[in-house]
Amino acid sequence: MTAVAIDGPAGAGKSTAARAAAKRLGFVYVDTGALYRAVGCHMRALGIPAGDARQVEKALEGLEVSLEFSEGGQHVLLNGRDVTGELRTPEASLAASQFSALPCVRSFLFGLQQQLAERHSVVMDGRDIGTVVLPKAQVKVFLTASPEERARRRFEEMRQKGENAEYQQVLEELQQRDYQDAHRAVAPLKPAEDAVLLDTTGLSLQEVVERLVALVNEKLK
């Protein structure tokens, strides 16, 4: 099996580019951020604060998070219910950042992510794939872009979905997410030592996908 690990900050376009690259390569795409968003939203729905590790750990007991793959892509199931459509909001993204800082949450999802890589050739994206989850991945990429570029992309995506959004607020929330991800005690966001840095500022999605696919093919020669 071949593993492609793609890490990077929020809004860098990891999910979209990784999904398209996986399709081109014939690999399974795994959006690990969706797993953390699902857990974060579940905890928020229960009214559990991110700082209460004991309550979070107790709530994880009996919780079942799984992935299903179809032609339409990846679906996240929470206790058997498809919650995929509920996970692409700023609130879900912030919840993911807050709760993913807890060791019990990372441990809870760690095994699922590794099992997927053992069973399939995968393109897996997240915050610590190349550094923690799949440290032996054959290809590691750190995908990034300027904060302003990432905020603009997120802002446009929200507007296209008909959501009310202000660019400045999107930028501030993204910068808050960046700080939380980079400064958490467990598995902070940083490039793996052997990762290839790919700055997507000013690049189209097609250009990013082409570079990812070319990089994978070159590494696997």
PDB file of C-alpha atoms in Angstrom:
ATOM      1  CA  MET A   1       0.000   0.000   0.000  1.00  0.00           C
ATOM      2  CA  THR A   2       1.103   3.569  -0.706  1.00  0.00           C
ATOM      3  CA  ALA A   3       0.466   6.463   1.672  1.00  0.00           C
ATOM      4  CA  VAL A   4       0.468  10.134   0.695  1.00  0.00           C
ATOM      5  CA  ALA A   5       0.409  12.450   3.726  1.00  0.00           C
ATOM      6  CA  ILE A   6      -0.727  16.038   3.167  1.00  0.00           C
ATOM      7  CA  ASP A   7      -0.543  18.476   6.072  1.00  0.00           C
ATOM      8  CA  GLY A   8      -1.121  22.193   6.283  1.00  0.00           C
ATOM      9  CA  PRO A   9      -3.115  24.998   7.902  1.00  0.00           C
ATOM     10  CA  ALA A  10      -6.850  25.587   7.651  1.00  0.00           C
ATOM     11  CA  GLY A  11      -8.068  26.903   4.321  1.00  0.00           C
ATOM     12  CA  ALA A  12      -4.994  25.863   2.347  1.00  0.00           C
ATOM     13  CA  GLY A  13      -7.174  23.754   0.034  1.00  0.00           C
ATOM     14  CA  LYS A  14      -5.886  20.424   1.322  1.00  0.00           C
ATOM     15  CA  SER A  15      -9.198  18.582   1.187  1.00  0.00           C
ATOM     16  CA  THR A  16     -10.203  19.692  -2.299  1.00  0.00           C
ATOM     17  CA  ALA A  17      -6.755  19.111  -3.798  1.00  0.00           C
ATOM     18  CA  ALA A  18      -6.192  15.829  -1.960  1.00  0.00           C
ATOM     19  CA  ARG A  19      -9.576  14.487  -3.058  1.00  0.00           C
ATOM     20  CA  ALA A  20      -8.889  15.328  -6.701  1.00  0.00           C
ATOM     21  CA  ALA A  21      -5.341  13.939  -6.562  1.00  0.00           C
ATOM     22  CA  ALA A  22      -6.563  10.697  -4.979  1.00  0.00           C
ATOM     23  CA  LYS A  23      -9.084  10.272  -7.785  1.00  0.00           C
ATOM     24  CA  ARG A  24      -6.375  10.799 -10.415  1.00  0.00           C
ATOM     25  CA  LEU A  25      -4.079   8.305  -8.675  1.00  0.00           C
ATOM     26  CA  GLY A  26      -6.766   5.707  -7.993  1.00  0.00           C
ATOM     27  CA  PHE A  27      -6.208   5.995  -4.211  1.00  0.00           C
ATOM     28  CA  VAL A  28      -8.704   6.325  -1.370  1.00  0.00           C
ATOM     29  CA  TYR A  29      -9.043   9.876  -0.058  1.00  0.00           C
ATOM     30  CA  VAL A  30      -9.209  10.263   3.749  1.00  0.00           C
ATOM     31  CA  ASP A  31     -10.226  13.641   5.179  1.00  0.00           C
ATOM     32  CA  THR A  32      -9.071  13.337   8.795  1.00  0.00           C
ATOM     33  CA  GLY A  33     -10.246  16.864   9.586  1.00  0.00           C
ATOM     34  CA  ALA A  34     -13.814  15.673   9.089  1.00  0.00           C
ATOM     35  CA  LEU A  35     -13.283  13.063  11.795  1.00  0.00           C
ATOM     36  CA  TYR A  36     -12.165  15.720  14.282  1.00  0.00           C
ATOM     37  CA  ARG A  37     -15.001  18.024  13.264  1.00  0.00           C
ATOM     38  CA  ALA A  38     -17.472  15.198  13.895  1.00  0.00           C
ATOM     39  CA  VAL A  39     -16.100  14.571  17.381  1.00  0.00           C
ATOM     40  CA  GLY A  40     -15.915  18.306  18.147  1.00  0.00           C
ATOM     41  CA  CYS A  41     -19.509  18.907  17.052  1.00  0.00           C
ATOM     42  CA  HIS A  42     -20.668  15.900  19.080  1.00  0.00           C
ATOM     43  CA  MET A  43     -19.006  17.290  22.210  1.00  0.00           C
ATOM     44  CA  ARG A  44     -20.468  20.746  21.647  1.00  0.00           C
ATOM     45  CA  ALA A  45     -23.938  19.239  21.163  1.00  0.00           C
ATOM     46  CA  LEU A  46     -23.525  17.553  24.547  1.00  0.00           C
ATOM     47  CA  GLY A  47     -22.519  20.874  26.086  1.00  0.00           C
ATOM     48  CA  ILE A  48     -19.058  19.655  27.057  1.00  0.00           C
ATOM     49  CA  PRO A  49     -16.362  22.383  27.197  1.00  0.00           C
ATOM     50  CA  ALA A  50     -13.118  21.711  25.337  1.00  0.00           C
ATOM     51  CA  GLY A  51     -11.113  22.207  28.503  1.00  0.00           C
ATOM     52  CA  ASP A  52     -12.822  19.377  30.408  1.00  0.00           C
ATOM     53  CA  ALA A  53     -10.740  16.385  29.338  1.00  0.00           C
ATOM     54  CA  ARG A  54     -12.417  14.084  31.855  1.00  0.00           C
ATOM     55  CA  GLN A  55     -15.901  14.733  30.476  1.00  0.00           C
ATOM     56  CA  VAL A  56     -14.647  14.417  26.910  1.00  0.00           C
ATOM     57  CA  GLU A  57     -12.974  11.098  27.645  1.00  0.00           C
ATOM     58  CA  LYS A  58     -16.157   9.793  29.255  1.00  0.00           C
ATOM     59  CA  ALA A  59     -18.246  10.930  26.275  1.00  0.00           C
ATOM     60  CA  LEU A  60     -15.913   9.073  23.898  1.00  0.00           C
ATOM     61  CA  GLU A  61     -16.808   5.778  25.584  1.00  0.00           C
ATOM     62  CA  GLY A  62     -19.260   4.002  23.326  1.00  0.00           C
ATOM     63  CA  LEU A  63     -19.003   6.656  20.606  1.00  0.00           C
ATOM     64  CA  GLU A  64     -18.589   5.150  17.154  1.00  0.00           C
ATOM     65  CA  VAL A  65     -17.002   7.162  14.365  1.00  0.00           C
ATOM     66  CA  SER A  66     -16.518   5.505  10.987  1.00  0.00           C
ATOM     67  CA  LEU A  67     -15.951   6.323   7.339  1.00  0.00           C
ATOM     68  CA  GLU A  68     -17.736   5.035   4.275  1.00  0.00           C
ATOM     69  CA  PHE A  69     -16.446   5.523   0.755  1.00  0.00           C
ATOM     70  CA  SER A  70     -18.544   5.803  -2.390  1.00  0.00           C
ATOM     71  CA  GLU A  71     -18.335   7.385  -5.814  1.00  0.00           C
ATOM     72  CA  GLY A  72     -19.550  10.581  -4.178  1.00  0.00           C
ATOM     73  CA  GLY A  73     -16.586  10.631  -1.827  1.00  0.00           C
ATOM     74  CA  GLN A  74     -16.074  10.139   1.884  1.00  0.00           C
ATOM     75  CA  HIS A  75     -18.964  10.025   4.343  1.00  0.00           C
ATOM     76  CA  VAL A  76     -18.531  10.408   8.097  1.00  0.00           C
ATOM     77  CA  LEU A  77     -20.826   8.347  10.292  1.00  0.00           C
ATOM     78  CA  LEU A  78     -21.368   9.194  13.947  1.00  0.00           C
ATOM     79  CA  ASN A  79     -23.067   6.330  15.764  1.00  0.00           C
ATOM     80  CA  GLY A  80     -24.321   5.167  12.382  1.00  0.00           C
ATOM     81  CA  ARG A  81     -25.724   8.569  11.323  1.00  0.00           C
ATOM     82  CA  ASP A  82     -24.267  10.336   8.295  1.00  0.00           C
ATOM     83  CA  VAL A  83     -23.145  13.758   9.551  1.00  0.00           C
ATOM     84  CA  THR A  84     -21.018  14.712   6.532  1.00  0.00           C
ATOM     85  CA  GLY A  85     -23.210  17.651   5.554  1.00  0.00           C
ATOM     86  CA  GLU A  86     -22.950  19.210   9.018  1.00  0.00           C
ATOM     87  CA  LEU A  87     -19.169  19.473   9.147  1.00  0.00           C
ATOM     88  CA  ARG A  88     -18.216  22.276   6.743  1.00  0.00           C
ATOM     89  CA  THR A  89     -19.013  25.288   8.915  1.00  0.00           C
ATOM     90  CA  PRO A  90     -16.682  27.708  10.747  1.00  0.00           C
ATOM     91  CA  GLU A  91     -18.152  26.466  14.036  1.00  0.00           C
ATOM     92  CA  ALA A  92     -17.315  22.847  13.189  1.00  0.00           C
ATOM     93  CA  SER A  93     -13.798  23.861  12.146  1.00  0.00           C
ATOM     94  CA  LEU A  94     -13.210  25.729  15.401  1.00  0.00           C
ATOM     95  CA  ALA A  95     -14.610  22.826  17.427  1.00  0.00           C
ATOM     96  CA  ALA A  96     -12.221  20.478  15.650  1.00  0.00           C
ATOM     97  CA  SER A  97      -9.254  22.673  16.568  1.00  0.00           C
ATOM     98  CA  GLN A  98     -10.322  22.948  20.207  1.00  0.00           C
ATOM     99  CA  PHE A  99     -11.072  19.290  20.854  1.00  0.00           C
ATOM    100  CA  SER A 100      -8.256  17.860  18.698  1.00  0.00           C
ATOM    101  CA  ALA A 101      -5.803  19.387  21.174  1.00  0.00           C
ATOM    102  CA  LEU A 102      -6.871  16.746  23.725  1.00  0.00           C
ATOM    103  CA  PRO A 103      -4.736  13.565  23.810  1.00  0.00           C
ATOM    104  CA  CYS A 104      -7.820  11.396  24.433  1.00  0.00           C
ATOM    105  CA  VAL A 105      -9.454  12.605  21.204  1.00  0.00           C
ATOM    106  CA  ARG A 106      -6.310  12.094  19.136  1.00  0.00           C
ATOM    107  CA  SER A 107      -5.835   8.627  20.613  1.00  0.00           C
ATOM    108  CA  PHE A 108      -9.485   7.800  19.917  1.00  0.00           C
ATOM    109  CA  LEU A 109      -9.109   8.534  16.171  1.00  0.00           C
ATOM    110  CA  PHE A 110      -5.480   7.484  15.735  1.00  0.00           C
ATOM    111  CA  GLY A 111      -6.181   3.781  15.238  1.00  0.00           C
ATOM    112  CA  LEU A 112      -8.942   4.382  12.691  1.00  0.00           C
ATOM    113  CA  GLN A 113      -6.652   6.527  10.549  1.00  0.00           C
ATOM    114  CA  GLN A 114      -3.809   4.000  10.612  1.00  0.00           C
ATOM    115  CA  GLN A 115      -6.139   1.100   9.810  1.00  0.00           C
ATOM    116  CA  LEU A 116      -7.350   2.892   6.695  1.00  0.00           C
ATOM    117  CA  ALA A 117      -3.747   3.319   5.499  1.00  0.00           C
ATOM    118  CA  GLU A 118      -3.045  -0.357   6.129  1.00  0.00           C
ATOM    119  CA  ARG A 119      -6.046  -1.479   4.067  1.00  0.00           C
ATOM    120  CA  HIS A 120      -5.870   0.987   1.172  1.00  0.00           C
ATOM    121  CA  SER A 121      -3.458   3.146  -0.787  1.00  0.00           C
ATOM    122  CA  VAL A 122      -4.465   6.526   0.575  1.00  0.00           C
ATOM    123  CA  VAL A 123      -4.136  10.254   0.190  1.00  0.00           C
ATOM    124  CA  MET A 124      -4.701  11.449   3.749  1.00  0.00           C
ATOM    125  CA  ASP A 125      -4.793  15.091   4.770  1.00  0.00           C
ATOM    126  CA  GLY A 126      -4.813  16.780   8.156  1.00  0.00           C
ATOM    127  CA  ARG A 127      -2.524  18.555  10.609  1.00  0.00           C
ATOM    128  CA  ASP A 128      -0.178  15.794  11.797  1.00  0.00           C
ATOM    129  CA  ILE A 129      -0.374  13.055   9.180  1.00  0.00           C
ATOM    130  CA  GLY A 130       3.261  13.135   8.104  1.00  0.00           C
ATOM    131  CA  THR A 131       4.596  13.820  11.597  1.00  0.00           C
ATOM    132  CA  VAL A 132       2.474  11.519  13.788  1.00  0.00           C
ATOM    133  CA  VAL A 133      -0.203   9.431  12.057  1.00  0.00           C
ATOM    134  CA  LEU A 134       1.759   8.148   9.046  1.00  0.00           C
ATOM    135  CA  PRO A 135       5.411   8.957   9.767  1.00  0.00           C
ATOM    136  CA  LYS A 136       6.501   6.307   7.253  1.00  0.00           C
ATOM    137  CA  ALA A 137       4.359   7.627   4.398  1.00  0.00           C
ATOM    138  CA  GLN A 138       6.160   7.350   1.084  1.00  0.00           C
ATOM    139  CA  VAL A 139       5.149  10.900   0.110  1.00  0.00           C
ATOM    140  CA  LYS A 140       4.758  13.849   2.486  1.00  0.00           C
ATOM    141  CA  VAL A 141       3.573  17.306   1.456  1.00  0.00           C
ATOM    142  CA  PHE A 142       3.056  20.459   3.519  1.00  0.00           C
ATOM    143  CA  LEU A 143       0.411  22.433   1.635  1.00  0.00           C
ATOM    144  CA  THR A 144       0.072  26.086   2.585  1.00  0.00           C
ATOM    145  CA  ALA A 145      -0.873  29.565   1.361  1.00  0.00           C
ATOM    146  CA  SER A 146      -0.861  33.062   2.814  1.00  0.00           C
ATOM    147  CA  PRO A 147      -3.508  33.758   5.499  1.00  0.00           C
ATOM    148  CA  GLU A 148      -5.135  36.361   3.244  1.00  0.00           C
ATOM    149  CA  GLU A 149      -5.359  33.912   0.349  1.00  0.00           C
ATOM    150  CA  ARG A 150      -6.789  31.186   2.551  1.00  0.00           C
ATOM    151  CA  ALA A 151      -9.338  33.555   4.065  1.00  0.00           C
ATOM    152  CA  ARG A 152     -10.380  34.749   0.601  1.00  0.00           C
ATOM    153  CA  ARG A 153     -10.954  31.174  -0.557  1.00  0.00           C
ATOM    154  CA  ARG A 154     -12.984  30.315   2.534  1.00  0.00           C
ATOM    155  CA  PHE A 155     -14.973  33.561   2.188  1.00  0.00           C
ATOM    156  CA  GLU A 156     -15.830  32.838  -1.455  1.00  0.00           C
ATOM    157  CA  GLU A 157     -16.783  29.258  -0.642  1.00  0.00           C
ATOM    158  CA  MET A 158     -19.178  30.446   2.064  1.00  0.00           C
ATOM    159  CA  ARG A 159     -20.739  33.062  -0.200  1.00  0.00           C
ATOM    160  CA  GLN A 160     -21.305  30.496  -2.946  1.00  0.00           C
ATOM    161  CA  LYS A 161     -23.187  28.372  -0.421  1.00  0.00           C
ATOM    162  CA  GLY A 162     -25.390  31.338   0.419  1.00  0.00           C
ATOM    163  CA  GLU A 163     -23.915  31.768   3.903  1.00  0.00           C
ATOM    164  CA  ASN A 164     -23.572  35.203   5.465  1.00  0.00           C
ATOM    165  CA  ALA A 165     -19.906  36.001   5.863  1.00  0.00           C
ATOM    166  CA  GLU A 166     -17.552  38.927   6.275  1.00  0.00           C
ATOM    167  CA  TYR A 167     -14.013  38.612   4.972  1.00  0.00           C
ATOM    168  CA  GLN A 168     -12.403  40.201   8.035  1.00  0.00           C
ATOM    169  CA  GLN A 169     -14.208  37.843  10.392  1.00  0.00           C
ATOM    170  CA  VAL A 170     -13.211  34.833   8.278  1.00  0.00           C
ATOM    171  CA  LEU A 171      -9.584  36.011   8.335  1.00  0.00           C
ATOM    172  CA  GLU A 172      -9.607  36.492  12.108  1.00  0.00           C
ATOM    173  CA  GLU A 173     -11.161  33.065  12.726  1.00  0.00           C
ATOM    174  CA  LEU A 174      -8.596  31.466  10.428  1.00  0.00           C
ATOM    175  CA  GLN A 175      -5.718  33.186  12.232  1.00  0.00           C
ATOM    176  CA  GLN A 176      -7.153  32.007  15.551  1.00  0.00           C
ATOM    177  CA  ARG A 177      -7.283  28.470  14.183  1.00  0.00           C
ATOM    178  CA  ASP A 178      -3.680  28.764  12.958  1.00  0.00           C
ATOM    179  CA  TYR A 179      -2.514  29.835  16.419  1.00  0.00           C
ATOM    180  CA  GLN A 180      -4.385  27.033  18.175  1.00  0.00           C
ATOM    181  CA  ASP A 181      -3.082  24.395  15.768  1.00  0.00           C
ATOM    182  CA  ALA A 182       0.531  25.574  15.965  1.00  0.00           C
ATOM    183  CA  HIS A 183       0.639  25.974  19.752  1.00  0.00           C
ATOM    184  CA  ARG A 184      -1.245  22.933  21.017  1.00  0.00           C
ATOM    185  CA  ALA A 185       0.748  20.675  23.321  1.00  0.00           C
ATOM    186  CA  VAL A 186      -0.065  17.478  21.435  1.00  0.00           C
ATOM    187  CA  ALA A 187       0.976  17.079  17.769  1.00  0.00           C
ATOM    188  CA  PRO A 188       1.219  20.784  16.859  1.00  0.00           C
ATOM    189  CA  LEU A 189       0.942  21.757  13.214  1.00  0.00           C
ATOM    190  CA  LYS A 190       4.383  21.747  11.577  1.00  0.00           C
ATOM    191  CA  PRO A 191       5.949  20.278   8.425  1.00  0.00           C
ATOM    192  CA  ALA A 192       7.526  16.832   8.671  1.00  0.00           C
ATOM    193  CA  GLU A 193      11.293  17.029   8.259  1.00  0.00           C
ATOM    194  CA  ASP A 194      11.093  15.170   4.945  1.00  0.00           C
ATOM    195  CA  ALA A 195       7.971  16.925   3.637  1.00  0.00           C
ATOM    196  CA  VAL A 196       7.899  18.874   0.375  1.00  0.00           C
ATOM    197  CA  LEU A 197       6.597  22.430   0.884  1.00  0.00           C
ATOM    198  CA  LEU A 198       3.936  23.425  -1.639  1.00  0.00           C
ATOM    199  CA  ASP A 199       2.726  27.045  -1.430  1.00  0.00           C
ATOM    200  CA  THR A 200      -0.559  27.318  -3.331  1.00  0.00           C
ATOM    201  CA  THR A 201      -0.862  31.120  -3.176  1.00  0.00           C
ATOM    202  CA  GLY A 202      -1.853  32.268  -6.646  1.00  0.00           C
ATOM    203  CA  LEU A 203      -2.258  28.722  -7.985  1.00  0.00           C
ATOM    204  CA  SER A 204      -5.474  27.300  -9.411  1.00  0.00           C
ATOM    205  CA  LEU A 205      -6.887  24.036  -8.080  1.00  0.00           C
ATOM    206  CA  GLN A 206      -5.885  22.310 -11.316  1.00  0.00           C
ATOM    207  CA  GLU A 207      -2.297  23.518 -10.947  1.00  0.00           C
ATOM    208  CA  VAL A 208      -2.128  22.283  -7.348  1.00  0.00           C
ATOM    209  CA  VAL A 209      -3.512  18.869  -8.295  1.00  0.00           C
ATOM    210  CA  GLU A 210      -1.083  18.555 -11.194  1.00  0.00           C
ATOM    211  CA  ARG A 211       1.852  19.294  -8.878  1.00  0.00           C
ATOM    212  CA  LEU A 212       0.643  16.798  -6.279  1.00  0.00           C
ATOM    213  CA  VAL A 213       0.162  14.014  -8.812  1.00  0.00           C
ATOM    214  CA  ALA A 214       3.536  14.728 -10.440  1.00  0.00           C
ATOM    215  CA  LEU A 215       5.210  14.694  -7.029  1.00  0.00           C
ATOM    216  CA  VAL A 216       3.665  11.346  -6.099  1.00  0.00           C
ATOM    217  CA  ASN A 217       4.556   9.761  -9.424  1.00  0.00           C
ATOM    218  CA  GLU A 218       8.130  11.038  -9.132  1.00  0.00           C
ATOM    219  CA  LYS A 219       8.514   9.719  -5.567  1.00  0.00           C
ATOM    220  CA  LEU A 220       7.124   6.301  -6.502  1.00  0.00           C
ATOM    221  CA  LYS A 221       9.390   5.746  -9.496  1.00  0.00           C
TER     222      LYS A 221
END
